[in-house]
Short mmCIF file of C-alpha atoms in Angstrom, two decimals:
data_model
loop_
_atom_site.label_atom_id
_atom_site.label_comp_id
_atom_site.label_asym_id
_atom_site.label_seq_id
_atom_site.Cartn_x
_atom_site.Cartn_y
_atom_site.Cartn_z
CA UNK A 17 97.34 93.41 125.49
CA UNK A 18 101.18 94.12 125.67
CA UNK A 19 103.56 95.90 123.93
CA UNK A 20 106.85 96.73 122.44
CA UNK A 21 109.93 97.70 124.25
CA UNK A 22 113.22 98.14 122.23
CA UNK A 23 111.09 96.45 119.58
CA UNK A 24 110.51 93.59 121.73
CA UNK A 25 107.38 91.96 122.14
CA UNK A 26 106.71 92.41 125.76
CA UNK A 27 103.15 90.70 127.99
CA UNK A 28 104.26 94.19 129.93
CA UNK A 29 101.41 96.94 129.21
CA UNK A 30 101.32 100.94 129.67
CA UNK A 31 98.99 101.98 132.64
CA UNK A 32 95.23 102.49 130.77
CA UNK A 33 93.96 104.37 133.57
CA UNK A 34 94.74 107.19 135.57
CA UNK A 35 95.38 107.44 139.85
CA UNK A 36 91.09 108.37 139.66
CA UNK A 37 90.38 104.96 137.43
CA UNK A 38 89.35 106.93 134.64
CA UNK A 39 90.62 105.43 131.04
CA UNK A 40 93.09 107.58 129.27
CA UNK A 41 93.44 107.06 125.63
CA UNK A 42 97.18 107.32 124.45
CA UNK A 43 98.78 109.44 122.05
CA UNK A 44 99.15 108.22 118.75
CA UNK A 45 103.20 108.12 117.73
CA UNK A 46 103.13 108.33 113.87
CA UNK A 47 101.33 111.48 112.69
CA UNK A 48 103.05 112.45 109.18
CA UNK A 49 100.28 113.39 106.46
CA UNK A 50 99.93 112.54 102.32
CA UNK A 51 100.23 115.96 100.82
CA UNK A 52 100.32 116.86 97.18
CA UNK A 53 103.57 118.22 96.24
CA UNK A 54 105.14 116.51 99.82
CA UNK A 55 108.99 115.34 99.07
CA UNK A 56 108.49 112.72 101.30
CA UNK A 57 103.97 111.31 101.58
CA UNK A 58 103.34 112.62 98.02
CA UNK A 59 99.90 111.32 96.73
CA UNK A 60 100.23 108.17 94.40
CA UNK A 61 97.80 105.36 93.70
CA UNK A 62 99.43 102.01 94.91
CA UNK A 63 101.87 103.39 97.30
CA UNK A 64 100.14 103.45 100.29
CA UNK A 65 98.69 100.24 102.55
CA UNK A 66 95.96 100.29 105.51
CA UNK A 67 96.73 97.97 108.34
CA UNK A 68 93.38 97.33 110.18
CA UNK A 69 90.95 95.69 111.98
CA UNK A 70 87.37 96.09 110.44
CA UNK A 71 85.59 95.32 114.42
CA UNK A 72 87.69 98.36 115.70
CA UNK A 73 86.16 101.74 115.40
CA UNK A 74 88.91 103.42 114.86
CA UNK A 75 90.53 101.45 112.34
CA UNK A 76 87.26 101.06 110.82
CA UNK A 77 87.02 104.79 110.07
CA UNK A 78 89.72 104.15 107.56
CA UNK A 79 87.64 101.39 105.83
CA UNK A 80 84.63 103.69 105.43
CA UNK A 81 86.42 106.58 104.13
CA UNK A 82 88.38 104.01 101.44
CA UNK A 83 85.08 103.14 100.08
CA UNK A 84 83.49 106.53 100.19
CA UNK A 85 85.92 108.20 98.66
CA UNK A 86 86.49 105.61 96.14
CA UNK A 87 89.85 104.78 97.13
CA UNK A 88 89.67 100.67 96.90
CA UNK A 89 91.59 100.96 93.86
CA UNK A 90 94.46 103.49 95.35
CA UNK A 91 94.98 102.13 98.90
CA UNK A 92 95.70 98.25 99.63
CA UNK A 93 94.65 96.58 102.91
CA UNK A 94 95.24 93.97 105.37
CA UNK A 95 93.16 92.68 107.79
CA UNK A 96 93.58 91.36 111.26
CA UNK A 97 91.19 88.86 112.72
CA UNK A 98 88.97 90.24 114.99
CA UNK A 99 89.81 88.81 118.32
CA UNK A 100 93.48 90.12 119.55
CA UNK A 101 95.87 87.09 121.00
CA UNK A 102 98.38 86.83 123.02
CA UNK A 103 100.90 89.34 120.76
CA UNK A 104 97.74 92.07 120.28
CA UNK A 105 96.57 92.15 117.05
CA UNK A 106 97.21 88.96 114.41
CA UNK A 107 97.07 87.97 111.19
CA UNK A 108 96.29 84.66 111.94
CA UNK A 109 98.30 81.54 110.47
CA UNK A 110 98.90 82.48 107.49
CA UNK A 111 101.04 85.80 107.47
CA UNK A 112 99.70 88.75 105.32
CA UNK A 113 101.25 89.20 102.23
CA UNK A 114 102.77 92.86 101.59
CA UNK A 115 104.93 92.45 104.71
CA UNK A 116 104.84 89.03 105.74
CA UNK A 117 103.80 90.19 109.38
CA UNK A 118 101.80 87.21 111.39
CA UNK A 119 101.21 90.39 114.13
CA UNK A 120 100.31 94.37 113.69
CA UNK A 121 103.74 94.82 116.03
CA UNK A 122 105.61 93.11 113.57
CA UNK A 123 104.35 95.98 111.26
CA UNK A 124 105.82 98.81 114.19
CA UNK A 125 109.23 96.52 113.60
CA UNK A 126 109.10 96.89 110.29
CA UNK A 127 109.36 100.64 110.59
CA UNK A 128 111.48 100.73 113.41
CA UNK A 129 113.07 97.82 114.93
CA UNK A 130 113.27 99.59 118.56
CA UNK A 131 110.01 100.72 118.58
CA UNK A 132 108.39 101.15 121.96
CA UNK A 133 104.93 101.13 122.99
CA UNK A 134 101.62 99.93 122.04
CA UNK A 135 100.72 98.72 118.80
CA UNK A 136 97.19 100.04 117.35
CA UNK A 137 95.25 100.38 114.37
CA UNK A 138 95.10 101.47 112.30
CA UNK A 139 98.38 101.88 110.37
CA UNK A 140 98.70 103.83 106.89
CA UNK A 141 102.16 102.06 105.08
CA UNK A 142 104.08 103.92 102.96
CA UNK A 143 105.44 100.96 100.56
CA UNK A 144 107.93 103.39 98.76
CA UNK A 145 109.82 104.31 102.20
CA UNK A 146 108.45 101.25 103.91
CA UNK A 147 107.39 103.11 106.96
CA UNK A 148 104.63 103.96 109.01
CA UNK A 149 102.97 107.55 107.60
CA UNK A 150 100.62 108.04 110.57
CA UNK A 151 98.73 105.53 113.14
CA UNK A 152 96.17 108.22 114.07
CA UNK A 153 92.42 107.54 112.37
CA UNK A 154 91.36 111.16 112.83
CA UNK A 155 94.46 112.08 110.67
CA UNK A 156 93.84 109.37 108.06
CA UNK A 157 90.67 109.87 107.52
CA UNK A 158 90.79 113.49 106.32
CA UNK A 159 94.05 112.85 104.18
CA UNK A 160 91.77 110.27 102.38
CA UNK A 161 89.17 113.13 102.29
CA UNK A 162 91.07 115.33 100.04
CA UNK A 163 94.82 114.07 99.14
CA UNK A 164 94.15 111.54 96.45
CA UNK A 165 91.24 113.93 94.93
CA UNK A 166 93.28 114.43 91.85
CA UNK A 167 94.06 110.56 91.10
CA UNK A 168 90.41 109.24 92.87
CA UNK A 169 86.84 109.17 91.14
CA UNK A 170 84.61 112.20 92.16
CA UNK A 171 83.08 111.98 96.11
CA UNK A 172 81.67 114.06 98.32
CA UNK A 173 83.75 116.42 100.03
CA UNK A 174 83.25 115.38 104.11
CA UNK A 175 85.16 118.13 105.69
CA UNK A 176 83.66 121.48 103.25
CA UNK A 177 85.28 124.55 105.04
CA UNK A 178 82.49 126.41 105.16
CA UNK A 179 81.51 123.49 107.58
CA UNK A 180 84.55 122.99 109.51
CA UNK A 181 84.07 125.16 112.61
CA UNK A 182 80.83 123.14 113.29
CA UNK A 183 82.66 119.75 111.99
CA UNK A 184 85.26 120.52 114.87
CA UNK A 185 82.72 121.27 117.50
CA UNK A 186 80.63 118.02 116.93
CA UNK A 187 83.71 116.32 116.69
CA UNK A 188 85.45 117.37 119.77
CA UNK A 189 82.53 116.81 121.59
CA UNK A 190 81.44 113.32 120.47
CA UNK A 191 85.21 111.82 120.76
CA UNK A 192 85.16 112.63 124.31
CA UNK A 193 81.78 111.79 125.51
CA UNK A 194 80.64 109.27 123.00
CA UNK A 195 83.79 107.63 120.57
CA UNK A 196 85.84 107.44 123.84
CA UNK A 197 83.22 107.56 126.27
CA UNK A 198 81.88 104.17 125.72
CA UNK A 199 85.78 103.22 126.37
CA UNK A 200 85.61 105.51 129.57
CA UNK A 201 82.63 103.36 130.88
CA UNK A 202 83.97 100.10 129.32
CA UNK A 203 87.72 100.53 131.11
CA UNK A 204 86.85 102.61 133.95
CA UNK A 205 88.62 101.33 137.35
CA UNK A 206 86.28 103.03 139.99
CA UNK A 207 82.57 103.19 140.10
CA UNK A 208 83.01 106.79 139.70
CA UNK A 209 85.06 107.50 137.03
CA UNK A 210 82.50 104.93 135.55
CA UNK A 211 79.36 107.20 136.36
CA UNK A 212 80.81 109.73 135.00
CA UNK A 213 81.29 109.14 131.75
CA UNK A 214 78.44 106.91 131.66
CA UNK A 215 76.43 110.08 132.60
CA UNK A 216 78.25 112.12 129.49
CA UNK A 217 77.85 109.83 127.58
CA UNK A 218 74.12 109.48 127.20
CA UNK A 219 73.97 113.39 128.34
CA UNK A 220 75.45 113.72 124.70
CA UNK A 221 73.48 111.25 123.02
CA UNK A 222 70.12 112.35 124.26
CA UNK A 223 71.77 116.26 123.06
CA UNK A 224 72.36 114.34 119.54
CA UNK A 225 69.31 112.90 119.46
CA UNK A 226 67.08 116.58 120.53
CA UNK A 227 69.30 117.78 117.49
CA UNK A 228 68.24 115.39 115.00
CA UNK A 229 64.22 116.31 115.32
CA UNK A 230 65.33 119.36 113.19
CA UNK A 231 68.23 118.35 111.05
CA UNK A 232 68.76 115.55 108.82
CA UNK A 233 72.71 115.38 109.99
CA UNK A 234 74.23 117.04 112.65
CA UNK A 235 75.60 119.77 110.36
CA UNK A 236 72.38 120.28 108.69
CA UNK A 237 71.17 118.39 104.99
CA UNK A 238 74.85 117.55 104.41
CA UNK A 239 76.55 114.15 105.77
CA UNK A 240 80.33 115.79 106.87
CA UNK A 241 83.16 114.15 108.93
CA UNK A 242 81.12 114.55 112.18
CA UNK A 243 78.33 112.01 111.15
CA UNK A 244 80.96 109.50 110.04
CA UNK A 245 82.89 109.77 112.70
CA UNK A 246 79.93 109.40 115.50
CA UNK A 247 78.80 106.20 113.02
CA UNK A 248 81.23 104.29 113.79
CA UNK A 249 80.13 104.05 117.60
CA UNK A 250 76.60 104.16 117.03
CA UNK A 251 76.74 101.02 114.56
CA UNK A 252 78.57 99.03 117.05
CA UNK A 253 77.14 100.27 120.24
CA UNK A 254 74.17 97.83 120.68
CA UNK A 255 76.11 95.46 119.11
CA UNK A 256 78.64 95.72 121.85
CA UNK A 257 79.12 98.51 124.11
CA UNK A 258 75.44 98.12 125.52
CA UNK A 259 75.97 95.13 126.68
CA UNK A 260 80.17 94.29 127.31
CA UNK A 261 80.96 97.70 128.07
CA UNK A 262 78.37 98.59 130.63
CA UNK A 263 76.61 101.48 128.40
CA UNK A 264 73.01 99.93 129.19
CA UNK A 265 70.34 103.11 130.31
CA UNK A 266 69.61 102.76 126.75
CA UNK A 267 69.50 101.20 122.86
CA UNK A 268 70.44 103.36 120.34
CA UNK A 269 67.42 101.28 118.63
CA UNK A 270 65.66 102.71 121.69
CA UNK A 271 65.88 106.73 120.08
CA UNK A 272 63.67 108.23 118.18
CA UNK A 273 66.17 110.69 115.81
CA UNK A 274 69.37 108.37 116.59
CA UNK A 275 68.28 104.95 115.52
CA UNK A 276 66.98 106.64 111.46
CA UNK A 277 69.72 108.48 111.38
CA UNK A 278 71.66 105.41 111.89
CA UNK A 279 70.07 103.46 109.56
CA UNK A 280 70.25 106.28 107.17
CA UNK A 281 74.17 106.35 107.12
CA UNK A 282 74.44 102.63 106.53
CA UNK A 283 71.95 103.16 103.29
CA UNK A 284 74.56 105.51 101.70
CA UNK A 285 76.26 104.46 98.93
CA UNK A 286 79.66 102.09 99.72
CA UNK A 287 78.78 101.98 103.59
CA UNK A 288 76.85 98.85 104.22
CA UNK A 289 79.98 96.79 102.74
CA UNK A 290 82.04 98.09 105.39
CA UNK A 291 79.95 97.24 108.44
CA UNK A 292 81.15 93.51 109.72
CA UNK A 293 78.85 92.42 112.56
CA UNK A 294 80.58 89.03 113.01
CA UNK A 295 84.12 91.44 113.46
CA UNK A 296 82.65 93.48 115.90
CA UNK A 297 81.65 90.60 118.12
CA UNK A 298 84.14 89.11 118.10
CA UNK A 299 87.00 92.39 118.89
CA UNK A 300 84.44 93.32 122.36
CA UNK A 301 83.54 89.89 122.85
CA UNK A 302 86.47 87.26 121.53
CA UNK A 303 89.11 88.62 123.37
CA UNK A 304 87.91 89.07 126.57
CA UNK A 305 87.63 85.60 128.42
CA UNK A 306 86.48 83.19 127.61
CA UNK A 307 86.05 84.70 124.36
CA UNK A 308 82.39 83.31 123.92
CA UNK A 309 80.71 85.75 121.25
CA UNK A 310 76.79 86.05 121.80
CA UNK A 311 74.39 84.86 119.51
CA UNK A 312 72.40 88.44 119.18
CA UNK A 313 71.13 90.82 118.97
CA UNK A 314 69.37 90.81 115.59
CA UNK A 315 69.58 94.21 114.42
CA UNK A 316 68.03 95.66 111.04
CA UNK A 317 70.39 98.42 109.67
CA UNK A 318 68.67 98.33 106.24
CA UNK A 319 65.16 98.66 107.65
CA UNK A 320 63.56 102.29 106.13
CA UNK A 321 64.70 105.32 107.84
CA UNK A 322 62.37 107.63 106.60
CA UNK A 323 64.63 110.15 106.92
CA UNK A 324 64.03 113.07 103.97
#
């Protein structure tokens, strides 16, 4: 995709994978956090801008969380189109408006005109200091849990801490077998760095799936960070990964706990609004060549779950 170097654009790219041919997920650069009573990332409605990609799960986190939490009203956004081109992530033609930036690196320039290194989203803006707060979605997401609580209509809380411990288990589980495990089989360089996260990764999703027989959620009758954060793979996976990244032994359609419990999550409240099918396609599909996006597969998120 490129990068930056010096903050210049650069068709140059960081190594993906390492000397086995397994994909390695860089670190994210910008990981400041909203706090009330911070001197510098106080809590303010209108201050703050998401830079994103609504295809990308990542990014997409931050859209979900902005409508659950009721946020639409606090936090601006700007969206890329979903394909990247040949400067990563774009605006298109016409540039957005709160920065005037026709690419997401023009974004890391605005922040830091020798910026080096990859550009990603998503990007939370600080439009007071006009700088980057943090480019990490874990980190965003639970600042827009709790920092704007006081200034924000009344949500759920997603990360309760009498929930946490088994929040961050779930969680540090699914991001490495299942959020970047379909990117582990999708990236991998050798055909065994491949089968092996291909084999955690549905090692892990059948465990999910033996779990969800006896709980609503995988923390019990209460949706937390975990399910939201495993969502945003499941409602893309046979949408994409199935099929462009190689994660094919089986559907999520094809599970008996995993498919209602998908279906479920898009029925809350605010979610189904997030979820753009045609962006999805067309990140996975659009910018790999030749960029041809398929026509399927029809999938039914608002079908009954059945789930009580």
């Amino acid at each position: 995709m490129g990068m930056l170097i010096d903050g210049q654009w650069s068709d140059n790219d960081l190594r993906r994978t390492n000397e086995k041919g397994e994909y390695v997920r860089p670190e994210s650069p910008y990981r400041f956090f909203i706090e009330k009573g911070s001197n510098q990332f106080a809590p303010e409605k209108d201050r703050y801008h998401l830079f994103v990609n609504a295809g990308c799960p990542w990014a997409y986190r931050t859209l979900l969380y902005r409508s659950l939490k009721g946020l639409k009203e606090i936090i601006s956004v700007s969206l890329t189109e979903p394909a990247a081109g040949k400067q990563g992530w774009t605006f298109g033609e016409t540039p957005e408006p709160l920065l005037g930036a026709r690419h997401i690196h023009d974004v890391y320039t605005a922040a830091d005109n020798t910026f080096t290194g990859r550009c990603t989203v998503p990007v939370l803006w600080d439009k007071d200091h006009q700088t980057i707060v943090n480019n990490e979605s874990a980190d965003i997401i639970r600042m827009l849990n709790s920092a704007f609580d006081e200034i924000a209509p009344a949500s759920p809380d997603y990360y309760p801490a009498e929930l946490s411990a088994d929040i961050d288990a779930w969680n540090d589980e699914i991001y490495v077998n299942v959020n970047n495990g379909v990117y582990r089989c999708g990236f991998a360089q050798s055909q065994e760095a491949y089968d092996k996260a291909f084999s955690a990764l549905f090692g892990t999703l059948n465990k999910i799936d033996r779990h969800l027989a006896d709980s609503r959620y995988l923390c019990g009758e209460t949706i937390t960070e975990a399910d939201w954060r495993l969502f945003a793979t499941l409602v893309r996976f046979d949408l994409a990964y199935h099929g462009q990244f190689r994660c094919n032994l089986r559907r999520i359609a094809d599970y008996e706990h995993l498919w209602p419990y998908t279906r479920d999550l898009y029925q809350q409240p605010g979610v189904a609004e997030t979820v753009d099918v045609a962006a999805i396609k067309g990140i996975y599909y659009g910018s790999r060549a030749p960029g041809i996006i398929p026509g399927g597969p029809e999938i039914d998120f608002a079908a009954p779950h059945n789930r009580c």
